[in-house]
XYZ file of C-alpha atoms in Angstrom:
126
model
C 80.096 105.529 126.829
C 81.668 108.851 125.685
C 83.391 108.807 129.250
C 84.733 105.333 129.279
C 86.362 105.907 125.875
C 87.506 109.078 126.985
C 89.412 107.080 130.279
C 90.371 104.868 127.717
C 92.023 107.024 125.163
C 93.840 108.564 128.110
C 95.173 105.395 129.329
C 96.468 104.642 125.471
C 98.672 107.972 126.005
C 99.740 106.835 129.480
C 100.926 103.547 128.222
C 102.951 105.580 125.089
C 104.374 107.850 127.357
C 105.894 104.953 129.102
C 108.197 104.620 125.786
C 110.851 107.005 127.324
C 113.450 106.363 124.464
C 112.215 109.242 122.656
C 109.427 112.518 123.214
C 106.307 111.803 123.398
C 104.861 114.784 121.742
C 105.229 113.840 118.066
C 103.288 110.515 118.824
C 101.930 109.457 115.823
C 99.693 106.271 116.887
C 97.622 104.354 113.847
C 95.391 101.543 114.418
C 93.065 99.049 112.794
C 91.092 96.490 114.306
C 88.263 93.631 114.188
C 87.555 90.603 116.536
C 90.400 89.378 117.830
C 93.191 91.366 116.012
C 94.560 94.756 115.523
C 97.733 95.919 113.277
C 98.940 98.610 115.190
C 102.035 101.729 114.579
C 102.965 103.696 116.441
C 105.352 106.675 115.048
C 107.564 109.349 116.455
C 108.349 112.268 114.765
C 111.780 113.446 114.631
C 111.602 115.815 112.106
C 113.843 114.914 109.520
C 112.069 111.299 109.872
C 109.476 108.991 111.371
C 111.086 106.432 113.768
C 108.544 103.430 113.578
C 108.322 101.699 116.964
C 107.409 98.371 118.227
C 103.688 98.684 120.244
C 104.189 96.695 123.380
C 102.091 93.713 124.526
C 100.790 95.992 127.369
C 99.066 98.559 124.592
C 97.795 95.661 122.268
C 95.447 94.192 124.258
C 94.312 97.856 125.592
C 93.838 98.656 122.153
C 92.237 95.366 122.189
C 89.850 96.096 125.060
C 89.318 99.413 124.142
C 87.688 97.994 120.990
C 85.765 95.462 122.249
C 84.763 97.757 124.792
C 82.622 100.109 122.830
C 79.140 99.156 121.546
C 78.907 97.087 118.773
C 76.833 99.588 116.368
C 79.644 101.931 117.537
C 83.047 99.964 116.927
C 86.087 102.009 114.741
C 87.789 100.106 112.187
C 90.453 102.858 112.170
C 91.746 105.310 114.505
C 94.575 107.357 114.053
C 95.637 109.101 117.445
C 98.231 111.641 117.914
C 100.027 113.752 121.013
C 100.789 116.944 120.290
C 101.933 120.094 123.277
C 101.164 117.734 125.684
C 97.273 116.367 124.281
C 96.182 113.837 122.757
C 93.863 114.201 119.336
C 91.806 110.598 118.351
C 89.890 110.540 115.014
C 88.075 107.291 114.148
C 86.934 105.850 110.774
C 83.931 103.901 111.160
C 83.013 102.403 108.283
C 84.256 98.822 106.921
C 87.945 98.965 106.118
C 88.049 97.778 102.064
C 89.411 94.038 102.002
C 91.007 94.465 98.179
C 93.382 97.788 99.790
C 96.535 96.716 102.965
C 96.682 98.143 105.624
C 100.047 98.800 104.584
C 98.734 100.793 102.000
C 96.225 102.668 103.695
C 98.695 103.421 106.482
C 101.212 105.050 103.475
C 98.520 107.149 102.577
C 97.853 108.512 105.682
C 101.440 109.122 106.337
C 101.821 110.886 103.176
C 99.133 112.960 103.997
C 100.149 114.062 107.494
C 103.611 114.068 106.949
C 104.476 114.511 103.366
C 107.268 112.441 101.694
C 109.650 111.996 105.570
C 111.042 108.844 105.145
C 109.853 106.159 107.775
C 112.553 104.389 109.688
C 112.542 101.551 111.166
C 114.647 99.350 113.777
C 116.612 96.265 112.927
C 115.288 93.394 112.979
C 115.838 91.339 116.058
């Protein structure tokens, strides 16, 4: 199993390197996921700021797959997966996300925590 998650955390990074709009190195991806769903951002670090960007349809259901892919005793509820001088770094939280804290929340402490107080940006809506 270690091997097909490795091919698929490498496909992930193929599919954000396909965002050419901005590097890739700074990739800040963050994920969480259950049957059926995942809330996924993806970040780009521009120094001054994070530039949130839209996660196409193409990496959702990889993400998707990816999940429901691995064995069931064995399924993330979290990953957080960044590219950095050309590699990628995955770290996966395991246990059952806590229904009374947002994701929202959970993603602004993890922000905070990699990234300090940058402000988050993000495009207009369409």
């Amino acid at each position: 199993m270690a091997n097909e998650s490795g091919a698929w955390l490498n496909e992930i990074g193929n599919i954000l390197a396909r965002d050419t709009d901005y590097p890739l190195d700074g990739t800040f991806l963050y994920v969480e996921a259950d049957w059926g769903w995942a809330d996924i951002s993806i970040f780009k670090d521009l120094g001054a700021n994070l530039l949130w960007r839209d996660p196409t349809s193409e990496l959702i259901d990889a993400l998707l797959e990816f999940w429901e892919a691995e064995a069931s005793d064995k399924r993330w509820s979290s990953m957080q997966y960044r590219i950095e001088g050309g590699k990628f770094t995955a770290t996966f939280t395991y246990d059952p996300l806590d229904p009374d804290v947002s994701t929202i929340d959970r993603r602004g402490v993890i922000l905070r925590e990699r990234y300090g107080n940058k402000q988050v940006v993000y495009p207009p809506l369409k």
